[in-house]
mmCIF file of C-alpha atoms in Angstrom:
data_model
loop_
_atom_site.group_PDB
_atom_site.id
_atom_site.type_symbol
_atom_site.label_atom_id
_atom_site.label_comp_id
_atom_site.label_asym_id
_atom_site.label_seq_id
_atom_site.Cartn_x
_atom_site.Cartn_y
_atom_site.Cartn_z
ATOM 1 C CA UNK A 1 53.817 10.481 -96.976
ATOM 2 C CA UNK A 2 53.076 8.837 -100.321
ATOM 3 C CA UNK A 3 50.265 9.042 -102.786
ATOM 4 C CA UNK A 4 49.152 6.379 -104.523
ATOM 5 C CA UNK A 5 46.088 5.709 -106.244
ATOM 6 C CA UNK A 6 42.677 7.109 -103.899
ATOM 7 C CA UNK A 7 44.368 6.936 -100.265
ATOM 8 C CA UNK A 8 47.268 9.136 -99.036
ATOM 9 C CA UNK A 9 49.260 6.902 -96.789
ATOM 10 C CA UNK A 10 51.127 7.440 -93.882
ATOM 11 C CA UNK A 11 52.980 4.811 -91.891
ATOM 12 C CA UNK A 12 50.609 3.074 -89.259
ATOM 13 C CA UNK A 13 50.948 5.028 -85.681
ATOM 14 C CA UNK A 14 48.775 2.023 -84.146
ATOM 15 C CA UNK A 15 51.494 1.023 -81.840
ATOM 16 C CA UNK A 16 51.991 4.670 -81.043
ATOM 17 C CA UNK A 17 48.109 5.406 -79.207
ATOM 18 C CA UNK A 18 46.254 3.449 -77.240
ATOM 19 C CA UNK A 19 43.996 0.863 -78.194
ATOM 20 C CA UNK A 20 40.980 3.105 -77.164
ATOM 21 C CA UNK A 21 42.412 6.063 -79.205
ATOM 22 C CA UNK A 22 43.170 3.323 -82.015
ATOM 23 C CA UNK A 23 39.286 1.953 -82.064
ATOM 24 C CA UNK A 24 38.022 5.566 -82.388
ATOM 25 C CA UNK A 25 40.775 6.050 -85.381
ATOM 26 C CA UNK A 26 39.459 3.451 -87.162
ATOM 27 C CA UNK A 27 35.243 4.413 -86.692
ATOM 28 C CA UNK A 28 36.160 7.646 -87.884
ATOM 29 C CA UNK A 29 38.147 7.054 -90.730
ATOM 30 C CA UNK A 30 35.521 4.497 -91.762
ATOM 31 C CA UNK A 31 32.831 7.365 -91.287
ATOM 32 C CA UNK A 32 34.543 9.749 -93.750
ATOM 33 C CA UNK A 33 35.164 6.598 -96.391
ATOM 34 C CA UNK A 34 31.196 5.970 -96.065
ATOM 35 C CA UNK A 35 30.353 9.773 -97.031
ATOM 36 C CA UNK A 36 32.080 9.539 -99.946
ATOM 37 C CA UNK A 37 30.523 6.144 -100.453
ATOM 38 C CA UNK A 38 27.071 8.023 -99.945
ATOM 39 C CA UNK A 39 28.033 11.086 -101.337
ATOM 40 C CA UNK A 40 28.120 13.739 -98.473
ATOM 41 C CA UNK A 41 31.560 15.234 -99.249
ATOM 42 C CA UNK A 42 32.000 18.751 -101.108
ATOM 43 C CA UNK A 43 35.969 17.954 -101.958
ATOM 44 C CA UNK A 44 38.391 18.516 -99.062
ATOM 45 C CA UNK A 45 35.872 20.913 -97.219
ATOM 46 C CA UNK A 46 33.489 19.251 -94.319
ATOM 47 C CA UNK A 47 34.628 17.355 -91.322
ATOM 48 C CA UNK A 48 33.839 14.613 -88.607
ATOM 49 C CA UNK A 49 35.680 14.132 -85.671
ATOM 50 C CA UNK A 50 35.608 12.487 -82.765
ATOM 51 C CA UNK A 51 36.162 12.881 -79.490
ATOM 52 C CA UNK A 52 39.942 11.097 -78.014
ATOM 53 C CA UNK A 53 38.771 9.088 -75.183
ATOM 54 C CA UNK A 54 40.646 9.972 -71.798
ATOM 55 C CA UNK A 55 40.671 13.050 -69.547
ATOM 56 C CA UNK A 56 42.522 15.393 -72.017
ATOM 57 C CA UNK A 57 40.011 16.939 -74.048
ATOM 58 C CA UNK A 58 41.297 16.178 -77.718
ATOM 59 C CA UNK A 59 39.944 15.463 -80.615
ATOM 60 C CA UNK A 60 40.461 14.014 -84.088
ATOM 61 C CA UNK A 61 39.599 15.894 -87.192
ATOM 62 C CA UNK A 62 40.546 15.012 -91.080
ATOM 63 C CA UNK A 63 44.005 16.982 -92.443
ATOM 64 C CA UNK A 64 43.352 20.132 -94.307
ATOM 65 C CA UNK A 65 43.799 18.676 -97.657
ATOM 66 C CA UNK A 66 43.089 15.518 -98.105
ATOM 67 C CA UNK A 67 39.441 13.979 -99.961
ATOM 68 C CA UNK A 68 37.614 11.932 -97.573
ATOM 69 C CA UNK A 69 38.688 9.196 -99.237
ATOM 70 C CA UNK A 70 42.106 9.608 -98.617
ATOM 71 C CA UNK A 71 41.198 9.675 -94.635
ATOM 72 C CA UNK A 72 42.649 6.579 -92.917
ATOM 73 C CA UNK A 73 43.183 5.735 -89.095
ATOM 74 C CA UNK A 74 46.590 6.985 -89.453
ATOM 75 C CA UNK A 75 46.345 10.139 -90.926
ATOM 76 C CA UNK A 76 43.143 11.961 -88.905
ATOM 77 C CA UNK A 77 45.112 15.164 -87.012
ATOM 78 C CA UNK A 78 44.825 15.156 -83.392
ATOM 79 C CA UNK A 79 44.028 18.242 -81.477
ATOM 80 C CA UNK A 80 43.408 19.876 -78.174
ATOM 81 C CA UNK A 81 40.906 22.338 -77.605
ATOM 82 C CA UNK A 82 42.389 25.377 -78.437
ATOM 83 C CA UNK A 83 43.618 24.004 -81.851
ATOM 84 C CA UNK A 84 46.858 22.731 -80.882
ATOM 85 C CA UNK A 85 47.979 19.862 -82.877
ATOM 86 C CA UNK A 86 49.321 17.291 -80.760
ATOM 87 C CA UNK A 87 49.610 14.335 -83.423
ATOM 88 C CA UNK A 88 49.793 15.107 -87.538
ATOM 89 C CA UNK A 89 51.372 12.548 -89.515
ATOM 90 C CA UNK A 90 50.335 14.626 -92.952
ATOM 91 C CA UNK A 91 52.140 17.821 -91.728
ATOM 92 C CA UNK A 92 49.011 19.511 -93.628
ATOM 93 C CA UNK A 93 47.303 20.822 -90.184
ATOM 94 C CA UNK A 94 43.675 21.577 -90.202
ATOM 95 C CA UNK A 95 40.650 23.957 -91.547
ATOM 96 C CA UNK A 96 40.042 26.899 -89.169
ATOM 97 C CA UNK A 97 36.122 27.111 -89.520
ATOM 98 C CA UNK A 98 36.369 23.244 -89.330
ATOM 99 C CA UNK A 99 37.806 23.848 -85.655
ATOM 100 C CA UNK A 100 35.314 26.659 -84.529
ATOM 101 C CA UNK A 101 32.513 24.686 -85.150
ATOM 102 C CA UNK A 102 33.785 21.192 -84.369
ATOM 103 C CA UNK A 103 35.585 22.757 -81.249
ATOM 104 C CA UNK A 104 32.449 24.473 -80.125
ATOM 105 C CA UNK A 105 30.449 21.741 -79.806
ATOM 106 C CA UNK A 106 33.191 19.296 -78.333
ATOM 107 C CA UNK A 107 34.058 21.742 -75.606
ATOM 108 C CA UNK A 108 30.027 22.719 -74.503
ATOM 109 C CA UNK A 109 28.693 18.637 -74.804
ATOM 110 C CA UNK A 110 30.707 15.994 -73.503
ATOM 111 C CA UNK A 111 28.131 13.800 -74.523
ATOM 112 C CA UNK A 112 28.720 14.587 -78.076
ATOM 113 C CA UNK A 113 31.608 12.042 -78.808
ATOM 114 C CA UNK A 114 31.489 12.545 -82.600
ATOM 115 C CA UNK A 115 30.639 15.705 -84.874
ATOM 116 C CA UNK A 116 29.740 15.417 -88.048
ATOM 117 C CA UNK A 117 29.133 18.598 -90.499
ATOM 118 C CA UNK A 118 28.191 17.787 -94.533
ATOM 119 C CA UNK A 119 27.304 20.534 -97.409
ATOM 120 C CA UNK A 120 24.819 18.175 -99.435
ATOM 121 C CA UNK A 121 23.258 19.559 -102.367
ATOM 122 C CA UNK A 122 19.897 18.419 -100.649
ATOM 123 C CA UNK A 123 21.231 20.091 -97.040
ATOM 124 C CA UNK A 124 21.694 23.705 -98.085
ATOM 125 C CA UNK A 125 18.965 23.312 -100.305
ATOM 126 C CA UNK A 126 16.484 22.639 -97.006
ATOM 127 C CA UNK A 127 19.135 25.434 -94.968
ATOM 128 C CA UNK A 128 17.653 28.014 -97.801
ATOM 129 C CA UNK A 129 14.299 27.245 -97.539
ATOM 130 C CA UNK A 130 12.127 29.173 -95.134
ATOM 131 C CA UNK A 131 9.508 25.869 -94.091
ATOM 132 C CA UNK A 132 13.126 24.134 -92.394
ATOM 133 C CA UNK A 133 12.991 20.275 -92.264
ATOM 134 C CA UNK A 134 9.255 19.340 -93.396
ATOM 135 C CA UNK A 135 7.503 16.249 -91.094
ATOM 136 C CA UNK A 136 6.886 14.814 -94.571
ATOM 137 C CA UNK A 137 8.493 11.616 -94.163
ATOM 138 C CA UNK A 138 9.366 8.868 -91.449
ATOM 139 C CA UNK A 139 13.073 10.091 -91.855
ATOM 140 C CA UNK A 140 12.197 13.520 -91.148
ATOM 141 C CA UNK A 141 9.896 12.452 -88.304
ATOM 142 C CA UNK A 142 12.878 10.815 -86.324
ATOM 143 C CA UNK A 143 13.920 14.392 -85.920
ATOM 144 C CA UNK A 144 10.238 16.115 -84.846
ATOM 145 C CA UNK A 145 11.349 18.768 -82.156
ATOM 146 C CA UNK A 146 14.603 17.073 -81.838
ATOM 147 C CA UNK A 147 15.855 19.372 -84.280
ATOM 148 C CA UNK A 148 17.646 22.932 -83.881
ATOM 149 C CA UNK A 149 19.092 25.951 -86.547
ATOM 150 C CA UNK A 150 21.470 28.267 -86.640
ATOM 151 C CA UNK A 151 21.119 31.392 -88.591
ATOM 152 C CA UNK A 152 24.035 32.160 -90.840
ATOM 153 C CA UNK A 153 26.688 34.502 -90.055
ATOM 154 C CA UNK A 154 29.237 33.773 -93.045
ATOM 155 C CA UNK A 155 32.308 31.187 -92.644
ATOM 156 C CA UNK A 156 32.961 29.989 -89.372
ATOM 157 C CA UNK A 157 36.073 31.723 -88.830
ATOM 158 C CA UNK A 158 34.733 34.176 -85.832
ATOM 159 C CA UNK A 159 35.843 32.557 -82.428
ATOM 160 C CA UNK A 160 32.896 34.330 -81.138
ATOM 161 C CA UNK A 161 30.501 32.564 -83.196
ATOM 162 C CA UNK A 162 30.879 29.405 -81.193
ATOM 163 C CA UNK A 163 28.159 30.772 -78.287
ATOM 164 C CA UNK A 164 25.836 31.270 -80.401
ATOM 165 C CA UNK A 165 26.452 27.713 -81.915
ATOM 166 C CA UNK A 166 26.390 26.091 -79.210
ATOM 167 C CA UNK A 167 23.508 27.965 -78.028
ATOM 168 C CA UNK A 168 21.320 27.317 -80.889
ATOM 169 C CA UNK A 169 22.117 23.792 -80.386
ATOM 170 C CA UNK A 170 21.309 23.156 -77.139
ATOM 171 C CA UNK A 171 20.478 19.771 -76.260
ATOM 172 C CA UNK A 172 19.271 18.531 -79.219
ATOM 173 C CA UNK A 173 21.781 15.715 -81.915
ATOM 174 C CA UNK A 174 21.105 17.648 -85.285
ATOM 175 C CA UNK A 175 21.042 20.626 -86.317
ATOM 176 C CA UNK A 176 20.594 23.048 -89.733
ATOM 177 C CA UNK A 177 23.379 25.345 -90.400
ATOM 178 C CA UNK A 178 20.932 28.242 -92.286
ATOM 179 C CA UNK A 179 22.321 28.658 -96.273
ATOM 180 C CA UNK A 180 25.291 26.141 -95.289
ATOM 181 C CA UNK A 181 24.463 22.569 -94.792
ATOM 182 C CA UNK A 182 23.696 19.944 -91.691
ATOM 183 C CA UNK A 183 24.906 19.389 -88.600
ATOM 184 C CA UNK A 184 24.595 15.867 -86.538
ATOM 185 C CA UNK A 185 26.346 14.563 -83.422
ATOM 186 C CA UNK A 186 26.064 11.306 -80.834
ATOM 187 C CA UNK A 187 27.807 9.457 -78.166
ATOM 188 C CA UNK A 188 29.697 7.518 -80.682
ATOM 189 C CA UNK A 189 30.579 7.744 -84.670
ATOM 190 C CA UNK A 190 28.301 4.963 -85.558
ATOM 191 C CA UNK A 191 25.589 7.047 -83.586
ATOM 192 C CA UNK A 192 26.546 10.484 -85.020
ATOM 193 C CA UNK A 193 26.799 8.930 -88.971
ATOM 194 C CA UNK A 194 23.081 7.181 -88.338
ATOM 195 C CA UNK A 195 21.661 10.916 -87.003
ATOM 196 C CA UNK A 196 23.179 12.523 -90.353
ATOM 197 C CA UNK A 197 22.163 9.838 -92.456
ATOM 198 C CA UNK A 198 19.097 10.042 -91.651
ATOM 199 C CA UNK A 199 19.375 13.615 -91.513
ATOM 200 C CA UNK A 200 19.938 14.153 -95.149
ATOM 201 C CA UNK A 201 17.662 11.625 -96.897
ATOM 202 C CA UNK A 202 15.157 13.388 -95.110
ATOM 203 C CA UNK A 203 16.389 16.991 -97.120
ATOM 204 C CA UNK A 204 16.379 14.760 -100.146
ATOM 205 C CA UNK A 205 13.434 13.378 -99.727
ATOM 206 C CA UNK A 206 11.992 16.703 -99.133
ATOM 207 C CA UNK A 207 13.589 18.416 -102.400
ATOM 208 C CA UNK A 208 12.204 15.575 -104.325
ATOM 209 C CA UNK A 209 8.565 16.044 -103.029
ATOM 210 C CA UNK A 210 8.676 19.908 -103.140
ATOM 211 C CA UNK A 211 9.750 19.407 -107.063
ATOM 212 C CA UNK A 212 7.083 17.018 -107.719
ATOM 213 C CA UNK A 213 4.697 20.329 -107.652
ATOM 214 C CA UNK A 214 1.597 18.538 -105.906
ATOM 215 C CA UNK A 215 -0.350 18.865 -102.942
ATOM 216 C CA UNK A 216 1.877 17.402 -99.749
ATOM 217 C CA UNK A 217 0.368 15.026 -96.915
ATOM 218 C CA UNK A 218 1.944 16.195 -94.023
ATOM 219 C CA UNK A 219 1.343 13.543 -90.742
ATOM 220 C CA UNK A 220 -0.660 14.630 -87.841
ATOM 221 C CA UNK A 221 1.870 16.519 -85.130
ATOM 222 C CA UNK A 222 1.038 13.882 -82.800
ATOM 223 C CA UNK A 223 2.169 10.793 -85.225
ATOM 224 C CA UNK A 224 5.317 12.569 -86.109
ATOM 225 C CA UNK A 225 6.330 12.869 -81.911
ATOM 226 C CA UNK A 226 5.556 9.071 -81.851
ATOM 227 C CA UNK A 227 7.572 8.492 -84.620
ATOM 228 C CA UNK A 228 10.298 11.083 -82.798
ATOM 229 C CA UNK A 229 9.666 9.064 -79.357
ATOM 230 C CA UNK A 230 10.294 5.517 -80.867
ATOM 231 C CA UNK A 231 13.807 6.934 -82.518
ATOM 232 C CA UNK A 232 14.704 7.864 -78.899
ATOM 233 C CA UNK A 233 14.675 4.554 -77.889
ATOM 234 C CA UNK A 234 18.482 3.552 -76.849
ATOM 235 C CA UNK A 235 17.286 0.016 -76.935
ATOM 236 C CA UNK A 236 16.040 -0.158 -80.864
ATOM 237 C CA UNK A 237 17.898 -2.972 -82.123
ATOM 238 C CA UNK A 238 18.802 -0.444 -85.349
ATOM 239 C CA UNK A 239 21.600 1.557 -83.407
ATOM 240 C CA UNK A 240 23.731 -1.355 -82.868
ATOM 241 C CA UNK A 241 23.131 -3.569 -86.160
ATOM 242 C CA UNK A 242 23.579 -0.948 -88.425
ATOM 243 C CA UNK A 243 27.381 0.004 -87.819
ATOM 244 C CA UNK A 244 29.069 -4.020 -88.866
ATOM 245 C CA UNK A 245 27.801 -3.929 -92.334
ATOM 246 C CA UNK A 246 28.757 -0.483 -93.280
ATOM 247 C CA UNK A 247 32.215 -1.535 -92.423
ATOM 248 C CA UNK A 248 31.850 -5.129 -94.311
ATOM 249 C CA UNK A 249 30.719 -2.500 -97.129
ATOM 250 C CA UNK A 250 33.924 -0.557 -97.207
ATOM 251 C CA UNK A 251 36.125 -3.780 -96.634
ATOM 252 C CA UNK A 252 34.969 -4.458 -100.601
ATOM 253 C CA UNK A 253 35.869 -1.248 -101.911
ATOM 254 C CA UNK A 254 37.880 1.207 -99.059
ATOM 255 C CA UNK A 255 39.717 -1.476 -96.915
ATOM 256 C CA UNK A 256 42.692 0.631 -96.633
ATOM 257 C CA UNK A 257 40.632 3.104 -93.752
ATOM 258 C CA UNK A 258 41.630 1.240 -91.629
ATOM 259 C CA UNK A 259 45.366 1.281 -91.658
#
């Protein structure tokens, strides 16, 4: 493994997965290069990963020190669901609380290809306020009763914690992690980034109102569930056309993601 400049390299292992396993490589790594584009990282802590597709349950997660914008196809870590590592070209292994929580979720909802888990200044900032996720604005909306929490218990290092994760959960595609940050997950990576997207303008847009000191207008509870309904919609043309020109994005300024 060499460094060089922003991306920690490893030699390509393409040729050594299969293409399906490859494809999912190369969403994910893009996914971490776009929160750093965005600014959702908090330094080598955080993770997405996504689900290997196949009957084994495994999963890919980032290597436990690396910035997410030294994440390419190559070097995401490779996992079962007890933790083994099957497949790390980094030899750096991965975060435990990462692997409770992503593990948790991978393990209870098979429909939840991709994880994703942020600690935005905006996303604790709404996990410490009392109110939750205000229906204040069409981004918060999208999530009206589609939206769960989960009180917090301290690092997620407590195997046993994972119940009451998965509990809180339930069925719902976001969640807030109480004092700790957001939660989001899908039946793809492009799915699960556009849920926390979403997810944390919403919180920012939220802090900013709060701070502006004035009155709120808060949306009657039946506009905000049509607003919820219309984001359910697997059809909107928005979950498909949204994915191609994040990538064209990082092709300017992270092409090396994909490698």
């Amino acid at each position: 493994m060499e460094t060089g400049g922003a991306v920690v390299t490893a030699a390509s292992i393409k040729d050594q997965v299969s293409a399906e396993e490859w494809a999912v490589r190369v969403d994910l790594a893009a996914a971490y290069n776009l929160a750093v584009a965005m600014r959702m990282t908090d330094h080598i802590y955080t993770h997405i990963s996504a689900r290997v597709p196949g009957d084994e349950p495994h999963f890919l997660i980032n290597a436990y020190g690396l910035t997410f914008d030294e994440i390419t196809a190559s070097n995401l870590v490779k996992v079962n669901i007890d933790g083994e590592i099957l497949l790390d070209r980094t030899g750096l292994g991965i975060n435990p609380a990462g692997f409770v929580i992503h593990s948790a979720i991978h393990r209870a909802r098979h429909d939840a290809a991709c994880v994703m888990h942020t600690h935005t200044a905006a996303g604790i900032a709404v996990s410490a306020q009392q109110t939750g996720l205000l229906m204040i604005s069409q981004h918060a909306m999208r999530f009206h009763r589609r939206l769960a929490y989960h009180d917090y218990e301290g690092v997620a290092l407590d195997m046993d914690e994972q119940q009451r994760l998965v509990a809180d959960l339930g069925p719902h595609n976001a969640m807030i992690l109480r004092n700790h940050g957001l939660l989001a997950c899908g039946a793809s990576v492009p799915d699960a980034f556009d849920a926390m997207f979403y997810l944390e303008r919403a919180c920012q847009a939220q802090v900013a109102a709060l701070a502006g000191g004035l009155p709120l207008v808060v949306p009657p509870e039946a506009v905000a569930e049509k607003v919820g309904r219309q984001f359910d919609k697997l059809d909107r043309p928005s979950r498909h056309k949204h994915w191609p020109p994040l990538l064209r994005m990082l092709e300017g300024i992270r092409p090396a993601y994909k490698q």
